Short mmCIF file of C-alpha atoms in Angstrom, two decimals:
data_model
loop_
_atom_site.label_atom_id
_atom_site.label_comp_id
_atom_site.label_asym_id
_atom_site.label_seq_id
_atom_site.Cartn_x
_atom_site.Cartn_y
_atom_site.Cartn_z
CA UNK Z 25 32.83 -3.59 14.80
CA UNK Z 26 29.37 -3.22 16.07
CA UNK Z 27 27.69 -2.92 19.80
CA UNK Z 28 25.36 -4.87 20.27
CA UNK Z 29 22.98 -3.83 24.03
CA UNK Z 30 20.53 -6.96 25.07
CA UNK Z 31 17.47 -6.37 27.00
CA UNK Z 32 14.30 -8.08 28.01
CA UNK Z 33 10.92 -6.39 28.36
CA UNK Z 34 8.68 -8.93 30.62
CA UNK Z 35 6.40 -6.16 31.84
CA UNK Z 36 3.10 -5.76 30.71
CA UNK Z 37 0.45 -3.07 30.91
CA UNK Z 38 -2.77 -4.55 33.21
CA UNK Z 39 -5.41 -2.16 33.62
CA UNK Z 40 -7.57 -2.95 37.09
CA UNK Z 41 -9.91 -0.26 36.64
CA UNK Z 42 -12.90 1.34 34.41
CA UNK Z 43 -12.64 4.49 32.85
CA UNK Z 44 -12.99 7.16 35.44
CA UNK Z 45 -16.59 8.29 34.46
CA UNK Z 46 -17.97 4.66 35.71
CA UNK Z 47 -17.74 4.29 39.56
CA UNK Z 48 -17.18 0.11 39.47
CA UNK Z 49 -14.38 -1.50 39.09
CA UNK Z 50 -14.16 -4.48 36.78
CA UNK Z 51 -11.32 -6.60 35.87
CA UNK Z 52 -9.68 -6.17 32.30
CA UNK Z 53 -9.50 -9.24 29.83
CA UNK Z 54 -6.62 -11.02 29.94
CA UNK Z 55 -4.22 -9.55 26.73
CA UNK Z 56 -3.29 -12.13 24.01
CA UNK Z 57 0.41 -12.14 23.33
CA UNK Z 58 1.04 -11.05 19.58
CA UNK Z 59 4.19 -12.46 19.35
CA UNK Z 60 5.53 -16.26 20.30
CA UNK Z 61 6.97 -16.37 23.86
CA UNK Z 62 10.32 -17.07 22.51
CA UNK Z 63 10.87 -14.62 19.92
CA UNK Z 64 13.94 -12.19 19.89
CA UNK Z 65 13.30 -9.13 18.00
CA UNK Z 66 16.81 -7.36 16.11
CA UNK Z 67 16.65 -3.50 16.19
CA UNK Z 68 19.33 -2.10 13.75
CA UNK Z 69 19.32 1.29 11.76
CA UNK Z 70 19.91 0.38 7.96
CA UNK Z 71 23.19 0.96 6.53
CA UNK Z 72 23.06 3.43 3.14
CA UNK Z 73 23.99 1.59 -0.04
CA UNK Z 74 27.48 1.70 -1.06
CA UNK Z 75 26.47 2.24 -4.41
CA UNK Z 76 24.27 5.21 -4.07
CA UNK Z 77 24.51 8.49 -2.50
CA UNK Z 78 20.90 8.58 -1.59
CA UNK Z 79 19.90 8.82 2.24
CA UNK Z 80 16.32 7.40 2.14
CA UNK Z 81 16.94 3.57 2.82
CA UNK Z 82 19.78 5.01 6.07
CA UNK Z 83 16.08 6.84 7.52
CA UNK Z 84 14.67 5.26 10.52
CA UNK Z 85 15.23 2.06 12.24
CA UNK Z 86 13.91 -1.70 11.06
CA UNK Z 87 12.96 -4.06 13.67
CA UNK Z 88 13.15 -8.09 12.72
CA UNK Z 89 12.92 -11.11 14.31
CA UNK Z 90 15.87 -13.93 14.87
CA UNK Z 91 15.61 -16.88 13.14
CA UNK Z 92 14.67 -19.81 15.53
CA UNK Z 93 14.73 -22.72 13.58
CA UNK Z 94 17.19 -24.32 11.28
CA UNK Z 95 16.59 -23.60 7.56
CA UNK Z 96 16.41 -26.45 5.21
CA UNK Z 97 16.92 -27.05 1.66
CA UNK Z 98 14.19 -27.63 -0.71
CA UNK Z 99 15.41 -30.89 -2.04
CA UNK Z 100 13.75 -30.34 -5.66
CA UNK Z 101 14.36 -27.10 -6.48
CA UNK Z 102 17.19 -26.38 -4.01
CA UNK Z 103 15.15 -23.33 -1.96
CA UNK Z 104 15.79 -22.38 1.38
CA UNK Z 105 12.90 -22.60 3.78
CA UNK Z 106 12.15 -23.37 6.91
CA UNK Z 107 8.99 -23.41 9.28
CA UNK Z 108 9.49 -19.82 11.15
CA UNK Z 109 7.25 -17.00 9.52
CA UNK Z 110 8.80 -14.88 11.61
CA UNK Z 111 11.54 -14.28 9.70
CA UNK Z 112 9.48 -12.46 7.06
CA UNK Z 113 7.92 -9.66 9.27
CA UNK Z 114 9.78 -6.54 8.75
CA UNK Z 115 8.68 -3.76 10.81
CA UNK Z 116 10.15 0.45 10.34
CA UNK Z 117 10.28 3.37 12.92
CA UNK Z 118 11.01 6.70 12.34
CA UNK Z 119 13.16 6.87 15.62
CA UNK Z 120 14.79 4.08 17.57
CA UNK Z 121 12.65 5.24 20.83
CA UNK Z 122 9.49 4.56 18.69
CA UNK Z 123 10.69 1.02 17.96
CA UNK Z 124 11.79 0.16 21.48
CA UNK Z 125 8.48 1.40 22.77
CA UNK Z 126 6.91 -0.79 20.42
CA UNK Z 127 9.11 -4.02 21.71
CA UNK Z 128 8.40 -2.91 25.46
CA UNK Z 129 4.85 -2.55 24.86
CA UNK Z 130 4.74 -6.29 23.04
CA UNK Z 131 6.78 -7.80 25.85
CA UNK Z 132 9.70 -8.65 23.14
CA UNK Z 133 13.10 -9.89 24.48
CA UNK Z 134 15.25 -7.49 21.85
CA UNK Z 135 18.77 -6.62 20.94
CA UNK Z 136 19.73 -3.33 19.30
CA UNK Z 137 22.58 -3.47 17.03
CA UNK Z 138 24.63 -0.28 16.36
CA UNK Z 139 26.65 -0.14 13.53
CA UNK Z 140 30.42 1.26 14.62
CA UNK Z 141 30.30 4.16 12.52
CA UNK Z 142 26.92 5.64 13.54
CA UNK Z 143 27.56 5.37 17.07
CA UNK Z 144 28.27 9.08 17.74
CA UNK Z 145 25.01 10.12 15.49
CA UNK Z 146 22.83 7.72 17.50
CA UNK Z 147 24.18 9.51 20.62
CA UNK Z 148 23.68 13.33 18.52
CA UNK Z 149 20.55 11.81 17.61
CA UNK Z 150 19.31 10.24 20.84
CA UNK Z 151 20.00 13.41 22.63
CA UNK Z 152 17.67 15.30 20.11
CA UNK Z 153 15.13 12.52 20.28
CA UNK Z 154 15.32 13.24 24.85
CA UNK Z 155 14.49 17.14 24.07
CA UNK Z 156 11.76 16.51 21.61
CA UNK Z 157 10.46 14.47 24.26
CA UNK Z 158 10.87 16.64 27.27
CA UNK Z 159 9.24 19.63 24.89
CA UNK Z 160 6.48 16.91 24.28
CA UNK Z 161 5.91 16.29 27.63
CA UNK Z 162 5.88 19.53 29.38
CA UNK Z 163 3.29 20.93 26.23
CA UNK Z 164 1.18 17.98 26.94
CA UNK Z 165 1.30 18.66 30.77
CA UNK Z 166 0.50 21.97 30.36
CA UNK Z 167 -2.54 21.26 28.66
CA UNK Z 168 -3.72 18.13 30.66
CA UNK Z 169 -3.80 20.65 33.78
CA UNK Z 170 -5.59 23.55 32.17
CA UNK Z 171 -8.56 21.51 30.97
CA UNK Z 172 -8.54 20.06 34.92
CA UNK Z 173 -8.63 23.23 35.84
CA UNK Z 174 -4.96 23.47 37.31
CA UNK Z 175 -3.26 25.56 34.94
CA UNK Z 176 -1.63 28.01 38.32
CA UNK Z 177 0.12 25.24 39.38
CA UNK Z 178 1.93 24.43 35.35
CA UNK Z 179 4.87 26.03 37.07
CA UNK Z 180 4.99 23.42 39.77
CA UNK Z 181 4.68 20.60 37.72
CA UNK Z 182 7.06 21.94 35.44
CA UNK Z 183 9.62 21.79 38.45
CA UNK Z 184 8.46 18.47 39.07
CA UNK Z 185 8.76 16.78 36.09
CA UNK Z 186 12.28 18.53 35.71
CA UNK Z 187 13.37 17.03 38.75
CA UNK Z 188 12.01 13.27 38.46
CA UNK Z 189 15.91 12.21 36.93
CA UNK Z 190 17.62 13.35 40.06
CA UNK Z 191 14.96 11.86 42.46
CA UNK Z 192 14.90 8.77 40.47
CA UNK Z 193 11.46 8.96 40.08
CA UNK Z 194 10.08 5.12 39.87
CA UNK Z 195 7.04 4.42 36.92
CA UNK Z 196 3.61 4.21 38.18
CA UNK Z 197 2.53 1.82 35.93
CA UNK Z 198 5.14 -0.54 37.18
CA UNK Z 199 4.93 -0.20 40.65
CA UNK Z 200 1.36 0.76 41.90
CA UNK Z 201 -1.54 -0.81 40.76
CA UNK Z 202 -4.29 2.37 40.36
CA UNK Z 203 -3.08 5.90 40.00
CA UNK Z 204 -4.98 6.71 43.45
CA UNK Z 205 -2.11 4.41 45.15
CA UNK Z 206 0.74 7.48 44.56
CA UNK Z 207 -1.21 9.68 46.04
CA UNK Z 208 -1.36 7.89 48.85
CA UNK Z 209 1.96 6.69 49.17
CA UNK Z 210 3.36 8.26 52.30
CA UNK Z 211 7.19 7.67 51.06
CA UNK Z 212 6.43 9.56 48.23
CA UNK Z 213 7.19 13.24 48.14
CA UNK Z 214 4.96 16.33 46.63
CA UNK Z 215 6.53 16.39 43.42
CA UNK Z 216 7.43 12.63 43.10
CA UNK Z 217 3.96 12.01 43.00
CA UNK Z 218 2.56 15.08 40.66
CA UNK Z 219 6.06 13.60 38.36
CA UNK Z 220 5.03 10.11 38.44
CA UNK Z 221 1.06 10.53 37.91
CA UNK Z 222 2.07 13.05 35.17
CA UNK Z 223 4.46 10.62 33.43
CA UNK Z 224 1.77 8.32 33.65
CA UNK Z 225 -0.96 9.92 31.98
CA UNK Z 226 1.83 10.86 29.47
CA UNK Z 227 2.28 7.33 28.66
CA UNK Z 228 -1.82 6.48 28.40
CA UNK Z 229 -1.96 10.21 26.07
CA UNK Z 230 0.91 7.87 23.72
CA UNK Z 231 -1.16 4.59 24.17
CA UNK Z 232 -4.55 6.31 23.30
CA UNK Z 233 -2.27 7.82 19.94
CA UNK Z 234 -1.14 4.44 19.26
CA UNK Z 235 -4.94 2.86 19.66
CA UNK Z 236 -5.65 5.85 17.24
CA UNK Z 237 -2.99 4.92 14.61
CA UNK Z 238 -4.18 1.26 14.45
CA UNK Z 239 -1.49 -0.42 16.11
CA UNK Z 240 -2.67 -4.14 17.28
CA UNK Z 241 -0.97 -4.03 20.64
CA UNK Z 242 -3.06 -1.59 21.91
CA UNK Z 243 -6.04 -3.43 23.05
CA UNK Z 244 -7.22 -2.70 26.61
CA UNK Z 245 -8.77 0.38 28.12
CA UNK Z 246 -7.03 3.80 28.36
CA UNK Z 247 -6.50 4.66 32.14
CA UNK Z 248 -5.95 8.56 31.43
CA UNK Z 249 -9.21 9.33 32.91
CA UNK Z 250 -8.12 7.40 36.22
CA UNK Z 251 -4.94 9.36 35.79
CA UNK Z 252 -6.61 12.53 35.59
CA UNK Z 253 -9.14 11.64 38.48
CA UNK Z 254 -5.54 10.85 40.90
CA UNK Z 255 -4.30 14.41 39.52
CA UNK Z 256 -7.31 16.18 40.59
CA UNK Z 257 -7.66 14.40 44.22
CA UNK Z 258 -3.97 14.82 44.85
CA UNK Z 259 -4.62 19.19 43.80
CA UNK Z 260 -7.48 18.72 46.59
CA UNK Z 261 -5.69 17.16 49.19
CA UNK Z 262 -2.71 19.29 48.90
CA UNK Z 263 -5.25 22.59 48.98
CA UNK Z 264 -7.08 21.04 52.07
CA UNK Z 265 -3.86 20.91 53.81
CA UNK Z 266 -3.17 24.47 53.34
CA UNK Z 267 -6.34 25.53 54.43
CA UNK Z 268 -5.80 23.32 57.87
CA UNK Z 269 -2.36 25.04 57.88
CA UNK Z 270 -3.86 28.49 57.45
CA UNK Z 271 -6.72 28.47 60.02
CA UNK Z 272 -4.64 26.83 62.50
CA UNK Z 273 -1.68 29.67 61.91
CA UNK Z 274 -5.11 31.99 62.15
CA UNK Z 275 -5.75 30.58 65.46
#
């Protein structure tokens, strides 16, 4: 028996700003889908060969596309064929997060399909996958606020970022147009917003690596300066505050 989970990734990425080192704003160019609008993409982690004991081919996770046309037979020499190219694209991953970030980004409607038997490793594995991640994160957090010049309050962020799960932190990207609108976002909390903006220039750092390794989806300007620019004026309103809090306790 195998599970089978559906999902649907509509959202797309649209930059509204310049990089943060040009003043003007300009709109980005529209993105050109990659894919047909009605393609379903199959996630599945390949099954090791009954007739070897070798683990390579089991590695990873394949992403391929439904067929959505009817084959038909060659009537000479009795092929099957069909119209949808599709079929023939064969994409690997070295983790199934890679390969649903790579669906997401592309806008794919996608099914993964786990195999009965590898159900509890996908959960072992999954759980792995979440700590490398976390790890990832927090290094690349640390870093991103030392070179801003921030690196007294890694602690803070730290305890922000470890805390976004049980707030229920939403994405920036998906709900505010320019990093400036969390910080000023009056329902948002402190550490919401230094989790969100974080977790946002997190996911530009993994576009900008994707841009890097040649992937085509990954077209349209990186927003981690604008990210960075948020980060910083959110540090200087939260310091100005203190110093109104302090000279009016001095008073």
């Amino acid at each position: 028996m195998e599970k089978i989970d559906r999902f649907s990734s509509t959202d797309t990425h649209l930059p509204l700003g310049m990089p943060s080192n040009d003043n003007t704003l300009a709109p980005a160019p529209a993105r050109q889908p990659t894919f047909p609008a009605d393609a379903v993409a199959r996630i599945y982690k390949p099954s090791r060969s009954a007739t070897t004991s070798a683990k390579g081919r089991s590695q990873g996770w394949r992403l391929v596309f439904e067929r959505r046309s009817t084959p038909v037979i060659e009537p000479l020499m009795g092929y099957t064929g069909g119209g949808d190219t599709l079929t023939q694209v064969a994409l690997s991953f070295p983790t199934l997060e890679a390969a649903l970030r790579y669906a997401e980004r592309q806008g794919l409607t996608y099914v993964v399909q786990h195999s009965a038997d590898s159900q509890q490793a996908d959960k072992t594995a999954g759980a792995n996958e979440t700590a490398r991640g976390a790890r990832a994160r927090k290094v690349f957090s640390d870093a991103t606020l030392d070179r801003l010049g921030l690196s007294a309050i890694q602690g803070s962020y730290g305890q922000a970022l470890d805390g976004a799960a049980g707030r229920n932190d939403p994405s920036g990207p998906k709900n505010w147009s320019t990093p400036m609108g969390v910080v000023r976002d009056p329902g948002l909390t402190l550490e919401a917003k230094r989790s969100i903006l974080m977790n946002w220039a997190w996911t530009e750092y993994l576009m900008d690596q994707a841009t890097t390794e040649g992937m085509p989806e990954s077209r349209w300007p990186s927003r981690l300066g604008e990210v960075e620019a948020a980060l910083l004026a959110l540090e200087r309103d939260v310091a100005a505050g203190q110093d109104a809090l302090a000279d009016r306790k001095a008073a």
